[in-house]
Tab-separated table of C-alpha atoms and ligand atoms in Angstrom:
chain	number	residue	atom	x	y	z
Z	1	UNK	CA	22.103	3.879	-0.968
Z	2	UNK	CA	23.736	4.654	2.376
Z	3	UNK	CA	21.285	5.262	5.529
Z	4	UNK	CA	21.054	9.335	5.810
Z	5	UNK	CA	19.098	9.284	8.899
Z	6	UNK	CA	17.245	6.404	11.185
Z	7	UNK	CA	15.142	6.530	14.399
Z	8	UNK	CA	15.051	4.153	16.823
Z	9	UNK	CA	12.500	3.764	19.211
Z	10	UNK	CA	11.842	7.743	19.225
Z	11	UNK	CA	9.337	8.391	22.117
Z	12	UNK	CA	8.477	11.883	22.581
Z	13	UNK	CA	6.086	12.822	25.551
Z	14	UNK	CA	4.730	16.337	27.122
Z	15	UNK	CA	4.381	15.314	30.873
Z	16	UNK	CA	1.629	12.975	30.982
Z	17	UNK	CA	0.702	13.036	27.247
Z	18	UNK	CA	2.343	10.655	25.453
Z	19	UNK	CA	2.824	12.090	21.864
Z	20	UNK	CA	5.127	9.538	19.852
Z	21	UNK	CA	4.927	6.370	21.459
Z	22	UNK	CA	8.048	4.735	19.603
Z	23	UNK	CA	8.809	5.404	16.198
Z	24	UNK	CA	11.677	2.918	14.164
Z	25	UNK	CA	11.900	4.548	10.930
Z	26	UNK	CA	14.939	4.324	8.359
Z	27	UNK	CA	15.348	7.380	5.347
Z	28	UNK	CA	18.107	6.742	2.580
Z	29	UNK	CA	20.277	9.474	1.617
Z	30	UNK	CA	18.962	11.279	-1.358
Z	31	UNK	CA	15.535	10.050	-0.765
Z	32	UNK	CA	12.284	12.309	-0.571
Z	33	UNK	CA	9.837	11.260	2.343
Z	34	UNK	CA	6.553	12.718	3.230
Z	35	UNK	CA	5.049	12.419	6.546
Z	36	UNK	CA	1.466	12.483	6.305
Z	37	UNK	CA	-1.594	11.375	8.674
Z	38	UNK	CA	-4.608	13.656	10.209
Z	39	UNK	CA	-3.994	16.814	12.039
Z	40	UNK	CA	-2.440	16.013	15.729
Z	41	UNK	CA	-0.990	12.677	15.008
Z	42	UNK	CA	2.594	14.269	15.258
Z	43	UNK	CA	3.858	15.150	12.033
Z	44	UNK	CA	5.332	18.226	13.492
Z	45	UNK	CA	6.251	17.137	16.348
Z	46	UNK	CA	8.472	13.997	14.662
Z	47	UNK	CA	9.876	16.614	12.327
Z	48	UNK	CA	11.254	18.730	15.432
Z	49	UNK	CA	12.405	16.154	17.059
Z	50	UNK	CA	14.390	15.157	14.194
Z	51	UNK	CA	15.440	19.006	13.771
Z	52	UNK	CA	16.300	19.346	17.275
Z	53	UNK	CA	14.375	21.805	18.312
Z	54	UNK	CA	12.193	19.468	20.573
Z	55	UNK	CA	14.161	16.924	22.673
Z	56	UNK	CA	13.344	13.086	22.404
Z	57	UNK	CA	11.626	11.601	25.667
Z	58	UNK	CA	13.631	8.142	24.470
Z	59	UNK	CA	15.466	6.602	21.956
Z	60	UNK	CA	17.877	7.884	19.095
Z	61	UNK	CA	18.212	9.665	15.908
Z	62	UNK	CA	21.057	8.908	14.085
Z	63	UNK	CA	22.560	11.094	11.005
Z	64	UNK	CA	25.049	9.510	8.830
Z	65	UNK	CA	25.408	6.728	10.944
Z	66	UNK	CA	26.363	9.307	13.718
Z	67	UNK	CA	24.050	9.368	17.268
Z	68	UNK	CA	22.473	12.788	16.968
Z	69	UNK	CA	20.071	12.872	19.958
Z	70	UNK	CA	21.591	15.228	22.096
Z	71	UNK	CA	23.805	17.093	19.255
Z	72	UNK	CA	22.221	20.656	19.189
Z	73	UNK	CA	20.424	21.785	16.191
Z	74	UNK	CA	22.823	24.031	14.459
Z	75	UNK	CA	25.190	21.625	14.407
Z	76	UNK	CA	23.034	18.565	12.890
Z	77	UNK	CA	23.834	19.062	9.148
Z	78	UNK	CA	19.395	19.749	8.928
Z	79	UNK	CA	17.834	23.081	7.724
Z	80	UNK	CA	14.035	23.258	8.126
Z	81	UNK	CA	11.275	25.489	6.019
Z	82	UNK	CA	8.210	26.143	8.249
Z	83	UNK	CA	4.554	27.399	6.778
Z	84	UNK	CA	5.254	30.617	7.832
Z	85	UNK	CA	8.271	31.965	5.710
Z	86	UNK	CA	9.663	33.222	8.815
Z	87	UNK	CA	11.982	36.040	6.574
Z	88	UNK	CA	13.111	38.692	8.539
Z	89	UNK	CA	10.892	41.998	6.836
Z	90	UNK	CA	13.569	44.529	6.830
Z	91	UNK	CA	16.260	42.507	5.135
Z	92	UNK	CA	16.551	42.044	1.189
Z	93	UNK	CA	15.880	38.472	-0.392
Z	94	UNK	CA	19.960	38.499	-0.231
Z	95	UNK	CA	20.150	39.352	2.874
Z	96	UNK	CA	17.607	36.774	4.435
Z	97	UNK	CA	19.371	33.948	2.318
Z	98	UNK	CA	22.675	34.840	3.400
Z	99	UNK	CA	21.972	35.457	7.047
Z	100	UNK	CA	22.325	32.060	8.494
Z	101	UNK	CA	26.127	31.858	6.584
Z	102	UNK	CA	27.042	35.475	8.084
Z	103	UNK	CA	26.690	34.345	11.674
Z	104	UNK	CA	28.432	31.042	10.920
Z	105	UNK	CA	31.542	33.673	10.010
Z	106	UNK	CA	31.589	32.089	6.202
Z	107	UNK	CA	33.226	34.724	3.920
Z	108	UNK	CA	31.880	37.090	1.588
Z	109	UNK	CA	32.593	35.347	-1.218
Z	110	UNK	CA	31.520	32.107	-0.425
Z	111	UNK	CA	28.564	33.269	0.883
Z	112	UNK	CA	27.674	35.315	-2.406
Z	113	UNK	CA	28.502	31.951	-4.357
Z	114	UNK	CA	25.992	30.120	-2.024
Z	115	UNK	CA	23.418	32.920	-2.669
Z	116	UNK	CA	24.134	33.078	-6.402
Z	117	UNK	CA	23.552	29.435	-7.006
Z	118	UNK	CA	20.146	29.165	-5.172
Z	119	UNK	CA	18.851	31.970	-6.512
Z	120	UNK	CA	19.631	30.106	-10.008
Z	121	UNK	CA	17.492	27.349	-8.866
Z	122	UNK	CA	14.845	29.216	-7.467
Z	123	UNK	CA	14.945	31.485	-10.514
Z	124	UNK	CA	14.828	34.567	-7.532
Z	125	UNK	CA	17.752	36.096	-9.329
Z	126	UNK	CA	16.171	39.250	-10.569
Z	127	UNK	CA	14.187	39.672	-6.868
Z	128	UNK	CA	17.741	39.418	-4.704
Z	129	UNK	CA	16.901	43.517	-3.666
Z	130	UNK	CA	13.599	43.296	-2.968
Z	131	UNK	CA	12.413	42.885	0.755
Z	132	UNK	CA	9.996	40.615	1.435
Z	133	UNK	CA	7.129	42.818	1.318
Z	134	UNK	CA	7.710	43.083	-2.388
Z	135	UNK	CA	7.445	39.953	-3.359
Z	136	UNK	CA	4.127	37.395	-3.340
Z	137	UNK	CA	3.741	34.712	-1.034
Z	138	UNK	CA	5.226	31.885	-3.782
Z	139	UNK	CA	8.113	33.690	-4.016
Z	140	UNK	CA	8.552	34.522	-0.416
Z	141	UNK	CA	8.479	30.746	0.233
Z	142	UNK	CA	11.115	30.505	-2.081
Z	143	UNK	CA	13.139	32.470	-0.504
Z	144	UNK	CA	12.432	30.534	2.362
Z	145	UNK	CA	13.908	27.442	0.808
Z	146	UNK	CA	16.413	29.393	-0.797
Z	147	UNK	CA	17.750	30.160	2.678
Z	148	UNK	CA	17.864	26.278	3.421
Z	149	UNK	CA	19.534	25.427	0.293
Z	150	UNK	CA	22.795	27.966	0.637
Z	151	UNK	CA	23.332	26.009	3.905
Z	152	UNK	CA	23.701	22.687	1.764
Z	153	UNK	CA	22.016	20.872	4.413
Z	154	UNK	CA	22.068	16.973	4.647
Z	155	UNK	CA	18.751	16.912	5.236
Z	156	UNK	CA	15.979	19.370	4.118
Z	157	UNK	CA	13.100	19.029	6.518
Z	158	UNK	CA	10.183	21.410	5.552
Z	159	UNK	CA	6.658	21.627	7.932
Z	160	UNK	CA	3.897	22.164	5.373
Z	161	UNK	CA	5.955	24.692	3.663
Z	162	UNK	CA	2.581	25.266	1.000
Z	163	UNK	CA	-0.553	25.695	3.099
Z	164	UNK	CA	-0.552	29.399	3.002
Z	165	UNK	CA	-0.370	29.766	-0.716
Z	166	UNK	CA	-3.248	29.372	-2.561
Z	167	UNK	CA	-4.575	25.886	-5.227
Z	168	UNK	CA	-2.732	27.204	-8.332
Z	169	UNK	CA	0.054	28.273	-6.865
Z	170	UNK	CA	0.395	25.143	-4.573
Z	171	UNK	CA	0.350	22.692	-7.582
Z	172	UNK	CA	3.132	25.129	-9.348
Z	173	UNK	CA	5.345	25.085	-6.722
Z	174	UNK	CA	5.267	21.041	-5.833
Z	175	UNK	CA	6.458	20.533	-9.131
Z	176	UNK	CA	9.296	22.991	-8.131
Z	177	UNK	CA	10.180	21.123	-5.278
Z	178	UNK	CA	10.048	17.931	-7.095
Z	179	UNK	CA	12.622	19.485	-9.390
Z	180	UNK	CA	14.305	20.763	-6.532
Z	181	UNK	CA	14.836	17.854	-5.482
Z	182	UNK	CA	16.368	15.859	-8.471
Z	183	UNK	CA	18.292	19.046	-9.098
Z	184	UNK	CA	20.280	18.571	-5.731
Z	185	UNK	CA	20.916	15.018	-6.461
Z	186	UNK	CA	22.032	13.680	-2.768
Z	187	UNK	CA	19.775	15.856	-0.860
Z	188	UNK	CA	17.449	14.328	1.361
Z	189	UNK	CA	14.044	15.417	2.248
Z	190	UNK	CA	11.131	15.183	4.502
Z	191	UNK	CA	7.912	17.154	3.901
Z	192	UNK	CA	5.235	17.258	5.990
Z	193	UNK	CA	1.822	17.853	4.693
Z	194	UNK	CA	-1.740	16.394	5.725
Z	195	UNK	CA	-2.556	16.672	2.200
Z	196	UNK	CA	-2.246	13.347	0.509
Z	197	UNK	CA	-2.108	14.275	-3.363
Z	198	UNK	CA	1.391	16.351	-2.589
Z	199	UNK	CA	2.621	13.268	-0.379
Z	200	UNK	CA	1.490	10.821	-3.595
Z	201	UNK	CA	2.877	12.859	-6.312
Z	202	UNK	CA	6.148	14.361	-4.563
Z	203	UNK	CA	7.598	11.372	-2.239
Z	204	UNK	CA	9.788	8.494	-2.765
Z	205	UNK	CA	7.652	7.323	0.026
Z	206	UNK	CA	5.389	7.778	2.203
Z	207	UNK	CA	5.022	7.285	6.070
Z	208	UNK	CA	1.556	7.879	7.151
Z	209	UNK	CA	0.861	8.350	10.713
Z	210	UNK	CA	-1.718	7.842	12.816
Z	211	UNK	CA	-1.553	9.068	16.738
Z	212	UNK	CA	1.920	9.205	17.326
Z	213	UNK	CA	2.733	5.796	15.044
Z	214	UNK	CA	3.677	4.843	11.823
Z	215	UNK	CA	0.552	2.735	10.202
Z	216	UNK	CA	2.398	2.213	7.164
Z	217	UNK	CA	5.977	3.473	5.233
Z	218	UNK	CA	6.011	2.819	1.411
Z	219	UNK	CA	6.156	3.574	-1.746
Z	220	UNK	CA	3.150	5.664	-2.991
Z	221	UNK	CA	2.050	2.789	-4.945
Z	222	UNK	CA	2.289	0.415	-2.167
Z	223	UNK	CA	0.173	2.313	0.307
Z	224	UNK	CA	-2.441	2.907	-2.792
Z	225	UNK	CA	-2.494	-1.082	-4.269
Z	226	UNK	CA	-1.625	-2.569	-0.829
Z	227	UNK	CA	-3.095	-0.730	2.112
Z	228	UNK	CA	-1.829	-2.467	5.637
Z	229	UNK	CA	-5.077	-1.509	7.141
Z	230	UNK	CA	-8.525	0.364	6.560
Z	231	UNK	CA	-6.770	3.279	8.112
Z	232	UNK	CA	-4.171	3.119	5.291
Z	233	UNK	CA	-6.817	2.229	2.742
Z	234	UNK	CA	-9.283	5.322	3.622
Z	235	UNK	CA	-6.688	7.861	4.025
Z	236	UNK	CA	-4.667	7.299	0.678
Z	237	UNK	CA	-6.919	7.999	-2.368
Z	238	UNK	CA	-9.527	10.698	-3.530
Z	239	UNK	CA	-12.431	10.568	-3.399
Z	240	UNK	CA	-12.073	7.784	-0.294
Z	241	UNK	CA	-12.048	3.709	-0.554
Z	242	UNK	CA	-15.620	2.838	-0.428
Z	243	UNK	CA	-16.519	0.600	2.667
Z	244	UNK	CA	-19.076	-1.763	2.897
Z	245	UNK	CA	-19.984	-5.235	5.138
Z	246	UNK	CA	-19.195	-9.017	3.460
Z	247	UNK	CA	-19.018	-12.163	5.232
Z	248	UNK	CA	-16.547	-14.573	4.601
Z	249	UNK	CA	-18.203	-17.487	2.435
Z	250	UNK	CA	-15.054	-19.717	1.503
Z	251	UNK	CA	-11.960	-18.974	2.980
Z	252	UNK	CA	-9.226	-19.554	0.369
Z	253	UNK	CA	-5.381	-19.164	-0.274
Z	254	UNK	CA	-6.128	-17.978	-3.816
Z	255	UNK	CA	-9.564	-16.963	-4.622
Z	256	UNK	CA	-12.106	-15.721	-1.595
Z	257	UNK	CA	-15.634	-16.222	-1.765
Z	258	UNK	CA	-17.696	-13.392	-0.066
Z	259	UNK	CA	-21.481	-12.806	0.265
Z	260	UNK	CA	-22.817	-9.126	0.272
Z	261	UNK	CA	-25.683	-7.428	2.448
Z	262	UNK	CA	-27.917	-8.176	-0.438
Z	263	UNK	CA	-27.281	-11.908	-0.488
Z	264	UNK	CA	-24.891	-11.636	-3.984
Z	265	UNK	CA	-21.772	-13.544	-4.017
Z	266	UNK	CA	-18.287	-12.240	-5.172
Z	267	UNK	CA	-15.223	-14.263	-5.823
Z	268	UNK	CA	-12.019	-12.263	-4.929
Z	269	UNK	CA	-8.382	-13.047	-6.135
Z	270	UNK	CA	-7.313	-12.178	-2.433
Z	271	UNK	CA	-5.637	-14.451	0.375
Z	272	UNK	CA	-8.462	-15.060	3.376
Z	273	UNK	CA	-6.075	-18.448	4.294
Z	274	UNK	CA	-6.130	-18.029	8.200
Z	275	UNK	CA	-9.387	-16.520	8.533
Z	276	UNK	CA	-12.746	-18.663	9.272
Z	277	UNK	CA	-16.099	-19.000	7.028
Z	278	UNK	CA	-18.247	-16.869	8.479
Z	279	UNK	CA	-16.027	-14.447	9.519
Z	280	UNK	CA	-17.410	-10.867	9.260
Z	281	UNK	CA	-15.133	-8.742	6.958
Z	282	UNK	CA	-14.945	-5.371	5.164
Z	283	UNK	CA	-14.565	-4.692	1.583
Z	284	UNK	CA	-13.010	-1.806	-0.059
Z	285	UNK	CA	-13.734	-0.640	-3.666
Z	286	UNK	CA	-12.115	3.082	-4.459
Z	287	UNK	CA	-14.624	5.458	-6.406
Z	288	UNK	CA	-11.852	4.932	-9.395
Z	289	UNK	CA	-12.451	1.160	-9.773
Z	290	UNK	CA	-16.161	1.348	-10.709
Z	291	UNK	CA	-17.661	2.286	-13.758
Z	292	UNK	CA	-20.264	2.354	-16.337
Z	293	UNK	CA	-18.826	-0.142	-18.380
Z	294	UNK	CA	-19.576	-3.775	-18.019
Z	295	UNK	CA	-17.419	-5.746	-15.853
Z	296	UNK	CA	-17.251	-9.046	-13.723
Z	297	UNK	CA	-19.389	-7.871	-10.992
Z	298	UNK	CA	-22.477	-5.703	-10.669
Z	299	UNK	CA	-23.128	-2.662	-8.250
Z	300	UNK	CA	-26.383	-0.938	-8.186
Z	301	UNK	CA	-26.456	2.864	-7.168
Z	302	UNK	CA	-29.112	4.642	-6.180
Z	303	UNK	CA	-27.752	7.683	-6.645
Z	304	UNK	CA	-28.806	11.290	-4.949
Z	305	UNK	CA	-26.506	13.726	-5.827
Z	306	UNK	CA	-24.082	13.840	-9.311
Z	307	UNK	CA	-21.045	16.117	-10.278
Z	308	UNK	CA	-19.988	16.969	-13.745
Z	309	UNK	CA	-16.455	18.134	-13.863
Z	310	UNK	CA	-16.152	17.629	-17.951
Z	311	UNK	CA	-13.241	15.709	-17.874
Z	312	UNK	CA	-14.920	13.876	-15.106
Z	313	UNK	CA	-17.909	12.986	-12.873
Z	314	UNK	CA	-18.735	12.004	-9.339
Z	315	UNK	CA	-21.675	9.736	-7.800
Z	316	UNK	CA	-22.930	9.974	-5.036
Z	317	UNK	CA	-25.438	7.593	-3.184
Z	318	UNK	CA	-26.236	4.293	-2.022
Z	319	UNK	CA	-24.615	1.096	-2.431
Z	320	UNK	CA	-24.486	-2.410	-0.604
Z	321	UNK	CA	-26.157	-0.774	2.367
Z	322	UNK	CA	-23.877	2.332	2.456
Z	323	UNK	CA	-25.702	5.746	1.815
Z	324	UNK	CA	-22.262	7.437	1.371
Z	325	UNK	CA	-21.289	5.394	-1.774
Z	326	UNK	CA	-18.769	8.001	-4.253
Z	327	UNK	CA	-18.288	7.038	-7.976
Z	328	UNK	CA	-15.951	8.320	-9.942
Z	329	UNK	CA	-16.239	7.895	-14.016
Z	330	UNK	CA	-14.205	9.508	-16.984
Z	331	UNK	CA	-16.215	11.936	-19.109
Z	332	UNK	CA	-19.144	13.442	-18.226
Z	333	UNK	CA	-22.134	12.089	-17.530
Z	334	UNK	CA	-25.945	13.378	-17.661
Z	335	UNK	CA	-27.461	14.953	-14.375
Z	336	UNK	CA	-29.047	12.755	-12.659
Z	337	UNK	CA	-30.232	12.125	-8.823
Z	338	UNK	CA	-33.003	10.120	-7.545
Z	339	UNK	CA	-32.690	7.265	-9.993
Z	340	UNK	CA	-30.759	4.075	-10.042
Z	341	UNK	CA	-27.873	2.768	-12.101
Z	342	UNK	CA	-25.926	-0.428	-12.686
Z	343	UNK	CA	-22.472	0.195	-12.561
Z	344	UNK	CA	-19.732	-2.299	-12.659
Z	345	UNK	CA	-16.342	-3.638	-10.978
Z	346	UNK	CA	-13.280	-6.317	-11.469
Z	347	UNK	CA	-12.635	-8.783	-9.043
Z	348	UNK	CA	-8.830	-7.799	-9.133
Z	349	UNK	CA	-9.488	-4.262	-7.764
Z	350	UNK	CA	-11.460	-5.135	-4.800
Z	351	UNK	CA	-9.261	-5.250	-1.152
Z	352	UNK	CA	-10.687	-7.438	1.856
Z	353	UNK	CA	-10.321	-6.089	5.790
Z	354	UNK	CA	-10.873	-8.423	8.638
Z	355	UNK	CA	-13.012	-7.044	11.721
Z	356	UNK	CA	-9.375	-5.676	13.285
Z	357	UNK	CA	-8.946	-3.234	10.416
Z	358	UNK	CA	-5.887	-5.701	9.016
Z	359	UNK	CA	-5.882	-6.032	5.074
Z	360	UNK	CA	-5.747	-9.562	3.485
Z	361	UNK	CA	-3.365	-9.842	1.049
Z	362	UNK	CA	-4.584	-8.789	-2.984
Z	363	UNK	CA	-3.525	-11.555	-5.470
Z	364	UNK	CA	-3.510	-9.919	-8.653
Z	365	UNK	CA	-2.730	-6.332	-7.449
Z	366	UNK	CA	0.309	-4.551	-8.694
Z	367	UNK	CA	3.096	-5.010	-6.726
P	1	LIG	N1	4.441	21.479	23.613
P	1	LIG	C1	3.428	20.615	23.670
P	1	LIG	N2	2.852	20.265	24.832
P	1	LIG	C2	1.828	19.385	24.888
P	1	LIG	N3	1.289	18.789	23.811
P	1	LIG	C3	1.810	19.098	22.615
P	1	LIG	C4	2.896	20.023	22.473
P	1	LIG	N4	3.195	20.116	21.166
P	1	LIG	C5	2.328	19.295	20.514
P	1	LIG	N5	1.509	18.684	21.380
P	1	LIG	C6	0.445	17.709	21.057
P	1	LIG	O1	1.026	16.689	20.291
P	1	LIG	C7	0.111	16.219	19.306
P	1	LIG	C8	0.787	16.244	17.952
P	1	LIG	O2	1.020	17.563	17.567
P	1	LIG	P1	1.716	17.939	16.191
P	1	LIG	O3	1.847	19.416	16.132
P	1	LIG	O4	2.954	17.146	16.057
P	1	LIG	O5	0.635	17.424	15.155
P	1	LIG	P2	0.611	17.535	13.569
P	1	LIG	O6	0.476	16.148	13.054
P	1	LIG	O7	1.740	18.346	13.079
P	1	LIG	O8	-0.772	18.268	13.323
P	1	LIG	P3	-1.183	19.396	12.242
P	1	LIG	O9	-1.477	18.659	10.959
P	1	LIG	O10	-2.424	19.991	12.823
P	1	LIG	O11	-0.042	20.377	12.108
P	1	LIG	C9	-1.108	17.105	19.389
P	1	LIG	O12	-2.116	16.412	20.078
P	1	LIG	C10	-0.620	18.308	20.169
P	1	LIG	O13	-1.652	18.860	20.931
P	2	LIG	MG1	1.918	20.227	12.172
């Protein structure tokens, strides 16, 4: 796959406030990346930049191989979809897809064509007369995307395009853009969102920020099985990676000893070569990896406060010295708060974070 777009050493600062302090970052054509990290760390703000509509402090974007970092946005090959649609109110959903085309003088029936086939992939064919007063906010945000597809962008860049619709409709139109995406074959795309479920289930991968930097760009699976860092570790998953205090018993190439608050000892199929005996380190166990069912290692939970969902159940309470311990088990399970339970873990599914935040490296995780 050729390179669609690439940043080098993007710095972006207002004044005195530096916002992006360098940013290297390389997107395949055809690929679909979400940038994701807390609000402020400059989602947005990378997303403009690469749009054009802020200008980079330092560095260069590059499109196609092409140095883009002072071309001016109309003429960057990008169409963007912000939260708010943005339609213009007294125009019909043809009109407001068409718009951008008319001023770029591209014929009637071209432009029709262009119209015609994204409202076939938006399924807005039977809306193309309404105005957007008509129609409900999913649809409206089609039309929003609708009016990025006709201009058969290289790259689709789209700023939390969901947040104003509500849960149902949010998870119905993901999968759209999912399908979207496949549908247009070469297109690329980069979706913002500080939502980490639509980043996991929608992106090729993932580049999750944190202040202005990348703190990790993968695959979803590699940011889930192989976190860089706590930071990485905490923010991907749902509920959040359990935390709790080890130190470092036997340091080990292939299988770490650690001892626990409680004086316990767990051996870990995790890397700790380089670090020291003694060492004070942090393990992660996600809510997902513990359960009811007998296992190599023991947890105890005193738990305070349960949730049944039916299909399944969260724990809350304290573990290993941490009162905000969250279990999460299949089924449901009987009310209960106040009491304690055993629960259970495997070695394989535990990760290992030295007093820096930097993960060791898990043996027998997937890759
Ligand atoms: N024009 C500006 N002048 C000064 N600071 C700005 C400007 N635009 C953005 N910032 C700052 O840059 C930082 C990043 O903002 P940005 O909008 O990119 O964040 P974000 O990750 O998109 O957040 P959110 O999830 O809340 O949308 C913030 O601290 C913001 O205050
Ligand atoms: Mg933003």
């Amino acid at each position: 796959m050729s390179t669609r777009l690439q940043l080098d050493k993007l710095n972006k600062s207002f004044g005195d406030v530096t916002v992006i302090p360098s940013v290297d970052l390389e997107v395949k054509a055809g690929e679909f990346i979400a940038f994701v990290g807390p609000s402020g760390c400059g989602k947005s703000t990378l997303l403009r930049l690469i749009a054009g509509l802020e200008t980079a402090t330092n560095g260069q974007i590059s499109i196609d191989g092409n140095d883009v970092t002072e071309v001016a946005p109309a003429d960057r090959g990008i169409a963007m979809v912000f939260q708010s649609y943005a339609l213009y109110p007294h125009m019909t959903v043809e009109e407001n897809m068409e718009f951008g085309l008319k001023m770029n003088g591209v014929s009637v029936e071209d432009r029709n064509a262009a119209v015609q086939r994204a409202a076939d992939i938006l399924q807005l064919g039977t809306y193309l007369k309404r105005k957007p007063k008509e129609l409900s906010g999913g649809q409206r945000q089609r039309v929003a995307i609708g009016r990025a597809i006709v201009r058969n962008p290289k790259i689709f860049l789209f700023d939390e395009p969901l947040s104003n619709l509500d849960a149902e409709l949010r998870v119905e139109m993901r999968l759209q853009l999912s399908r979207l995406h496949k549908q247009l074959g070469d297109a690329t795309m980069i979706y913002v969102t500080h939502d980490q479920v639509e980043a996991m289930t929608m992106a090729d991968r993932i580049a999750l920020l944190r202040a202005g930097k990348v703190e990790q760009f993968g695959t979803p699976m590699q940011l889930y099985h192989h976190p860089k860092n706590q930071f990485v570790a905490g923010f991907i998953g749902s509920p959040r990676m359990n935390f709790f205090s080890a130190t470092l018993q036997h340091a080990d190439s292939q299988e770490s000893i650690l001892k626990l608050a409680d004086g316990s000892e767990i051996k870990a199929p995790i890397d700790t070569s380089g670090a020291t005996t003694g060492d004070s380190l942090t393990v992660g166990l996600r809510p997902e990896d513990i359960s009811p069912e007998e296992n190599q290692n023991s947890l105890g939970l005193k738990v305070d406060v349960s949730e049944n969902l039916g299909g399944r159940s969260y724990l809350y309470g304290a573990a290993h010295g941490m009162d905000n311990f969250v279990v999460e088990t299949k089924g449901s399970i009987e009310k209960v708060g106040g009491e304690s339970m055993t629960l259970y873990f495997a070695s394989q599914d535990l990760h290992l974070f030295n007093a820096e935040g930097q993960a060791f490296k898990r043996l027998q995780a997937p890759a």
